[in-house]
Coordinates of C-alpha atoms in Angstrom, one line a residue:
M1 CA 60.2 -120.0 101.5
C2 CA 59.8 -122.5 98.8
I3 CA 56.5 -124.5 98.8
R4 CA 58.4 -127.7 99.0
D5 CA 59.4 -126.5 102.9
R6 CA 55.7 -125.9 103.8
Y7 CA 54.5 -129.5 103.1
M8 CA 54.9 -130.9 106.3
G9 CA 53.0 -127.9 107.7
Y10 CA 50.3 -128.0 105.1
Y11 CA 49.9 -131.9 105.3
W12 CA 49.9 -131.6 109.2
I13 CA 46.7 -129.4 108.9
L14 CA 45.3 -131.5 106.4
E15 CA 45.9 -134.6 108.9
Q16 CA 44.4 -132.6 112.2
L17 CA 41.2 -132.0 110.2
D18 CA 41.0 -135.5 108.8
I19 CA 40.5 -134.3 105.2
Y20 CA 41.6 -135.2 101.7
R21 CA 45.6 -134.8 101.5
P22 CA 46.1 -134.0 97.6
F23 CA 49.9 -134.8 96.3
V24 CA 51.4 -131.3 95.1
W25 CA 52.9 -131.1 91.9
E26 CA 55.8 -128.7 91.2
Y27 CA 56.6 -127.3 87.5
S28 CA 59.6 -125.2 86.6
R29 CA 58.6 -121.6 85.1
L30 CA 58.2 -121.1 81.5
N31 CA 61.0 -118.7 80.7
V32 CA 61.1 -117.1 77.3
T33 CA 64.0 -115.3 75.3
S34 CA 64.7 -111.6 75.8
T35 CA 62.4 -110.9 78.8
V36 CA 62.0 -112.0 82.4
T37 CA 59.5 -113.8 84.1
S38 CA 60.3 -113.4 87.8
K39 CA 58.1 -111.3 89.9
R40 CA 60.6 -109.7 91.6
K41 CA 62.4 -108.5 88.5
L42 CA 59.0 -107.2 87.1
H43 CA 58.1 -105.7 90.2
K44 CA 61.4 -103.9 89.8
L45 CA 60.7 -102.8 85.9
I46 CA 57.5 -101.7 86.8
H47 CA 57.8 -99.9 89.9
E48 CA 61.0 -98.0 88.7
N49 CA 59.0 -97.0 85.5
Y50 CA 61.0 -98.7 83.2
V51 CA 58.0 -99.8 81.6
N52 CA 54.2 -98.6 81.7
G53 CA 52.7 -100.9 84.4
W54 CA 51.4 -104.5 84.6
D55 CA 49.5 -104.3 81.0
D56 CA 52.5 -103.0 79.0
P57 CA 52.7 -104.6 76.2
R58 CA 56.4 -105.3 76.6
V59 CA 56.0 -107.5 79.6
P60 CA 55.2 -111.2 79.8
T61 CA 52.1 -110.7 81.9
L62 CA 48.4 -111.9 80.7
N63 CA 47.2 -108.3 80.7
G64 CA 50.5 -107.2 78.7
L65 CA 50.3 -109.7 76.3
R66 CA 46.3 -109.4 75.6
R67 CA 47.0 -105.5 75.2
R68 CA 49.6 -106.1 72.7
G69 CA 47.4 -108.3 70.5
Y70 CA 48.7 -111.9 71.7
T71 CA 45.5 -114.1 71.4
S72 CA 44.3 -116.9 73.9
Q73 CA 44.7 -119.4 71.0
S74 CA 47.9 -118.3 70.3
I75 CA 49.1 -118.7 73.7
N76 CA 47.4 -122.0 74.3
D77 CA 49.3 -123.6 70.9
F78 CA 52.5 -122.3 72.1
C79 CA 51.8 -123.9 75.7
D80 CA 50.9 -126.8 74.0
A81 CA 54.1 -127.2 71.8
V82 CA 56.7 -126.6 74.7
S83 CA 54.7 -128.5 77.4
V84 CA 55.8 -128.4 81.0
T85 CA 58.9 -129.6 82.7
R86 CA 59.8 -130.2 86.7
R87 CA 63.5 -129.7 86.0
G88 CA 64.0 -126.2 87.6
N89 CA 63.7 -122.8 86.1
E90 CA 67.1 -122.9 83.9
N91 CA 65.1 -124.0 80.9
I92 CA 64.3 -121.0 78.3
I93 CA 62.1 -121.0 75.1
Q94 CA 63.0 -119.1 72.2
V95 CA 60.7 -116.1 71.7
Q96 CA 60.8 -116.8 68.1
L97 CA 58.4 -119.8 68.7
L98 CA 56.1 -117.5 70.5
E99 CA 55.9 -115.2 67.9
H100 CA 55.5 -118.1 65.5
F101 CA 52.0 -118.9 66.9
V102 CA 50.8 -115.4 67.2
R103 CA 51.7 -115.0 63.7
K104 CA 50.0 -118.1 62.5
D105 CA 46.9 -117.3 64.3
L106 CA 46.8 -113.7 63.2
D107 CA 47.5 -114.7 59.8
K108 CA 44.1 -116.8 59.5
N109 CA 41.9 -114.3 61.7
A110 CA 43.3 -110.5 61.3
S111 CA 41.6 -108.7 58.3
R112 CA 44.0 -107.1 56.1
T113 CA 44.3 -103.1 55.5
M114 CA 46.7 -100.6 54.7
G115 CA 48.7 -98.2 57.3
V116 CA 51.4 -96.1 56.5
L117 CA 53.7 -95.3 59.4
D118 CA 55.9 -92.5 58.3
P119 CA 53.7 -90.9 55.3
V120 CA 55.1 -88.6 52.5
K121 CA 52.8 -87.6 50.0
L122 CA 52.5 -88.6 46.3
I123 CA 51.0 -86.5 43.9
L124 CA 49.8 -88.0 40.7
T125 CA 50.1 -85.0 38.2
N126 CA 48.5 -86.5 35.7
L127 CA 45.1 -86.9 37.3
P128 CA 42.4 -84.2 38.1
E129 CA 41.9 -82.9 41.3
N130 CA 38.9 -84.0 41.7
H131 CA 39.4 -87.9 40.6
E132 CA 38.0 -90.6 42.5
E133 CA 38.5 -94.1 42.1
K134 CA 37.0 -97.3 44.0
V135 CA 39.5 -99.9 44.8
Q136 CA 38.1 -103.2 46.1
A137 CA 40.8 -104.6 48.4
P138 CA 40.4 -108.3 49.7
N139 CA 40.2 -108.8 53.7
F140 CA 42.2 -111.9 53.2
P141 CA 44.0 -112.3 49.7
K142 CA 44.2 -115.9 50.0
E143 CA 40.7 -116.5 50.9
L144 CA 38.8 -114.2 48.6
E145 CA 35.4 -115.7 49.7
R146 CA 35.8 -113.8 52.9
G147 CA 35.0 -110.4 51.4
Y148 CA 36.6 -107.2 50.1
H149 CA 36.3 -103.7 51.8
T150 CA 36.5 -100.3 49.6
I151 CA 39.3 -97.7 49.7
Y152 CA 39.3 -94.9 47.4
L153 CA 42.4 -93.7 44.9
H154 CA 42.5 -90.0 44.4
R155 CA 45.1 -87.8 43.0
E156 CA 46.9 -87.4 46.6
V157 CA 48.1 -90.4 48.3
Y158 CA 50.0 -91.3 51.2
I159 CA 53.0 -94.0 50.8
D160 CA 55.7 -94.8 53.2
R161 CA 59.1 -92.7 53.2
E162 CA 61.4 -96.0 53.3
D163 CA 59.3 -96.9 49.9
V164 CA 61.1 -93.9 48.5
K165 CA 64.7 -92.9 47.1
A166 CA 66.0 -90.2 45.5
E167 CA 68.4 -92.6 43.6
D168 CA 67.6 -96.2 42.7
H169 CA 69.7 -99.3 43.5
S170 CA 69.4 -102.9 42.1
S171 CA 68.0 -104.1 45.5
F172 CA 65.5 -101.6 46.1
F173 CA 61.8 -102.4 45.6
G174 CA 60.1 -99.1 46.0
A175 CA 59.9 -95.8 44.1
A176 CA 62.6 -93.6 42.8
P177 CA 62.7 -91.3 39.8
G178 CA 62.1 -92.8 36.5
K179 CA 61.0 -96.2 37.9
I180 CA 57.5 -97.9 37.7
V181 CA 56.4 -99.7 40.7
G182 CA 52.8 -100.5 41.7
L183 CA 49.7 -99.2 44.1
K184 CA 49.0 -102.3 45.6
Y185 CA 45.1 -103.4 44.4
A186 CA 45.5 -100.2 42.5
H187 CA 47.4 -99.3 39.2
H188 CA 51.2 -99.1 38.5
F189 CA 52.9 -95.4 38.5
K190 CA 56.1 -94.0 37.1
C191 CA 58.1 -91.9 40.0
T192 CA 58.9 -88.4 37.7
A193 CA 60.5 -86.7 41.0
V194 CA 61.6 -87.1 44.3
K195 CA 61.9 -83.6 46.4
T196 CA 64.1 -83.3 49.5
N197 CA 64.4 -80.6 52.0
E198 CA 68.2 -79.2 53.1
Q199 CA 68.6 -82.1 55.3
G200 CA 68.1 -84.7 52.7
E201 CA 64.7 -85.9 53.8
I202 CA 62.4 -87.0 51.5
I203 CA 59.3 -84.4 51.5
L204 CA 57.4 -85.0 48.0
V205 CA 56.9 -87.3 45.5
E206 CA 55.2 -86.6 42.2
G207 CA 54.3 -89.5 39.8
E208 CA 52.1 -90.3 36.7
L209 CA 49.5 -93.0 36.9
L210 CA 49.6 -95.9 34.4
P211 CA 46.5 -97.5 34.5
E212 CA 47.1 -99.6 31.1
H213 CA 50.5 -100.7 32.2
K214 CA 50.3 -104.4 32.6
D215 CA 54.3 -105.2 32.5
K216 CA 55.7 -107.0 35.7
V217 CA 57.2 -104.2 38.3
K218 CA 59.5 -104.9 40.9
G219 CA 57.5 -103.9 43.9
H220 CA 53.9 -103.0 45.2
L221 CA 53.6 -100.1 47.7
H222 CA 50.9 -99.8 50.2
W223 CA 49.3 -96.7 50.6
V224 CA 46.3 -94.6 51.8
S225 CA 44.4 -91.7 49.9
V226 CA 44.9 -88.3 51.6
K227 CA 41.2 -87.8 51.3
D228 CA 40.5 -90.9 52.6
S229 CA 42.8 -91.6 55.5
L230 CA 42.7 -90.9 59.7
D231 CA 45.5 -90.0 61.8
C232 CA 46.5 -92.5 64.0
E233 CA 49.4 -93.3 66.6
I234 CA 51.3 -96.7 65.9
R235 CA 53.4 -98.0 68.8
L236 CA 56.0 -100.2 67.5
Y237 CA 57.0 -102.9 70.1
D238 CA 60.0 -105.0 70.0
R239 CA 62.0 -107.4 72.8
L240 CA 62.3 -105.8 75.8
F241 CA 66.1 -106.9 76.4
L242 CA 69.3 -107.1 74.0
H243 CA 70.5 -109.9 75.9
E244 CA 68.7 -113.4 75.6
N245 CA 68.7 -114.4 79.0
P246 CA 68.2 -111.3 81.2
G247 CA 67.4 -113.1 84.0
E248 CA 70.5 -114.7 84.4
L249 CA 72.4 -111.3 84.9
D250 CA 72.4 -109.2 88.3
N251 CA 72.6 -106.1 86.1
Y252 CA 69.5 -107.0 83.9
I253 CA 68.5 -103.5 83.5
D254 CA 71.7 -102.1 81.6
V255 CA 70.5 -104.7 78.8
L256 CA 67.0 -103.1 78.2
N257 CA 66.4 -102.4 74.8
P258 CA 66.3 -98.5 74.2
Q259 CA 64.3 -99.4 71.1
S260 CA 61.3 -101.8 72.8
L261 CA 58.8 -99.0 72.1
V262 CA 59.0 -96.5 69.0
V263 CA 56.3 -94.4 68.7
K264 CA 54.9 -93.1 65.2
R265 CA 52.8 -90.0 66.2
K266 CA 52.0 -89.0 62.4
A267 CA 51.0 -92.2 61.1
K268 CA 47.6 -92.6 58.6
F269 CA 45.2 -95.5 58.4
S270 CA 42.5 -96.2 55.9
K271 CA 39.1 -94.1 56.8
H272 CA 37.0 -97.4 56.4
L273 CA 38.3 -98.3 59.8
K274 CA 37.0 -95.4 61.6
D275 CA 34.5 -97.5 63.7
I276 CA 37.0 -99.7 65.4
K277 CA 37.0 -101.0 68.9
R278 CA 39.8 -101.8 71.5
E279 CA 41.8 -105.1 70.7
D280 CA 40.4 -105.2 67.2
K281 CA 43.3 -106.9 65.2
F282 CA 44.5 -106.0 61.7
Q283 CA 47.1 -106.8 59.2
F284 CA 48.9 -103.4 57.8
E285 CA 49.9 -105.0 54.6
R286 CA 53.6 -105.0 54.3
V287 CA 54.2 -103.7 57.6
G288 CA 52.8 -106.2 60.4
F289 CA 50.2 -107.1 62.6
F290 CA 48.5 -104.6 64.8
S291 CA 45.9 -104.4 68.0
V292 CA 43.8 -101.4 68.6
D293 CA 45.2 -100.3 71.8
Y294 CA 43.0 -99.4 75.0
D295 CA 43.6 -95.8 74.5
T296 CA 41.6 -95.6 71.3
D297 CA 38.1 -93.5 71.3
A298 CA 36.7 -93.4 68.1
S299 CA 34.1 -91.0 69.1
K300 CA 37.0 -88.1 69.7
K301 CA 38.6 -89.8 66.6
I302 CA 41.5 -91.0 68.7
Y303 CA 43.2 -94.0 67.3
V304 CA 46.2 -95.9 68.8
F305 CA 47.7 -99.3 67.2
N306 CA 50.1 -101.7 68.8
R307 CA 52.6 -103.9 67.0
T308 CA 51.9 -107.1 67.8
V309 CA 54.6 -108.9 65.7
E310 CA 56.3 -108.2 62.6
L311 CA 55.1 -110.2 59.4
V312 CA 58.4 -112.0 58.9
D313 CA 60.6 -113.3 61.7
R314 CA 63.7 -111.1 61.9
E315 CA 66.2 -113.5 61.5
K316 CA 65.0 -114.8 58.2
K317 CA 64.6 -110.9 57.3
K318 CA 68.2 -110.7 57.9
A319 CA 69.0 -113.7 56.0
I320 CA 67.2 -112.3 52.8
T321 CA 68.6 -109.1 53.3
K322 CA 71.9 -110.5 53.0
M323 CA 71.4 -112.9 49.9
N324 CA 70.0 -109.6 48.2

């Protein structure tokens, strides 16, 4: 029963008790695209195991948003921007606006680091086996006064598999045989060989480090040293539904996004973060903003990161891809 149908009984009790009778204001629900905020629909998703509980980072509960890495500041800014309405529950706000505010807040407050989601080994063949070089990487590249952290460059490093191709093409910014690209904050290198398995999957990259090369290169890759990295699990969360307004559908379960959670269990990240705590927030450069999940136990070397949001709005990313 709606609260307005209970007003008479509510006010009758207050009158009989001769106490203050407040005026009751009702506001419509804050609906956001690509999810549901109805308690009944959320209950079904959770109790029929479509998601993993009330704090699943894909559901719009406070616990879910917090676990995903949304900050109180970003949620408050979002609510200030959209305000409130009393015109019913038909209004719906684009999820991109919510993502904008969390991206804006994390850009100011999430320290930068590097993590490799799908690692492939790069061997810098012109370096000795015992090569070790200190690299100073800024915590906030636009605000250098906020400090640096030290990472190490060795003969073997991990780069992301999607940053390597066996054959180069004009719109590709990564490594390919004969091409020179950069290792972010370190030196440039020339890719000399890309090795694949029988399925055509890239399994090894070889290159030569070029410390004296100063010409402009097309791309700078994120990386972590093999000796200076730790294993981690990275959970890539995406929008829960493929339909913009699933709440209006009777069969909303049918439009669940099968890719709303993709888990990378063999990811690598820099060892300087070995003492992280849950809910610590970072930007993995060139990848996205991430929050340390509750399943992390640094004492047991168990590290889990949740992707809060991508670095660039996906619609903008699609437009840029088309332009290229």
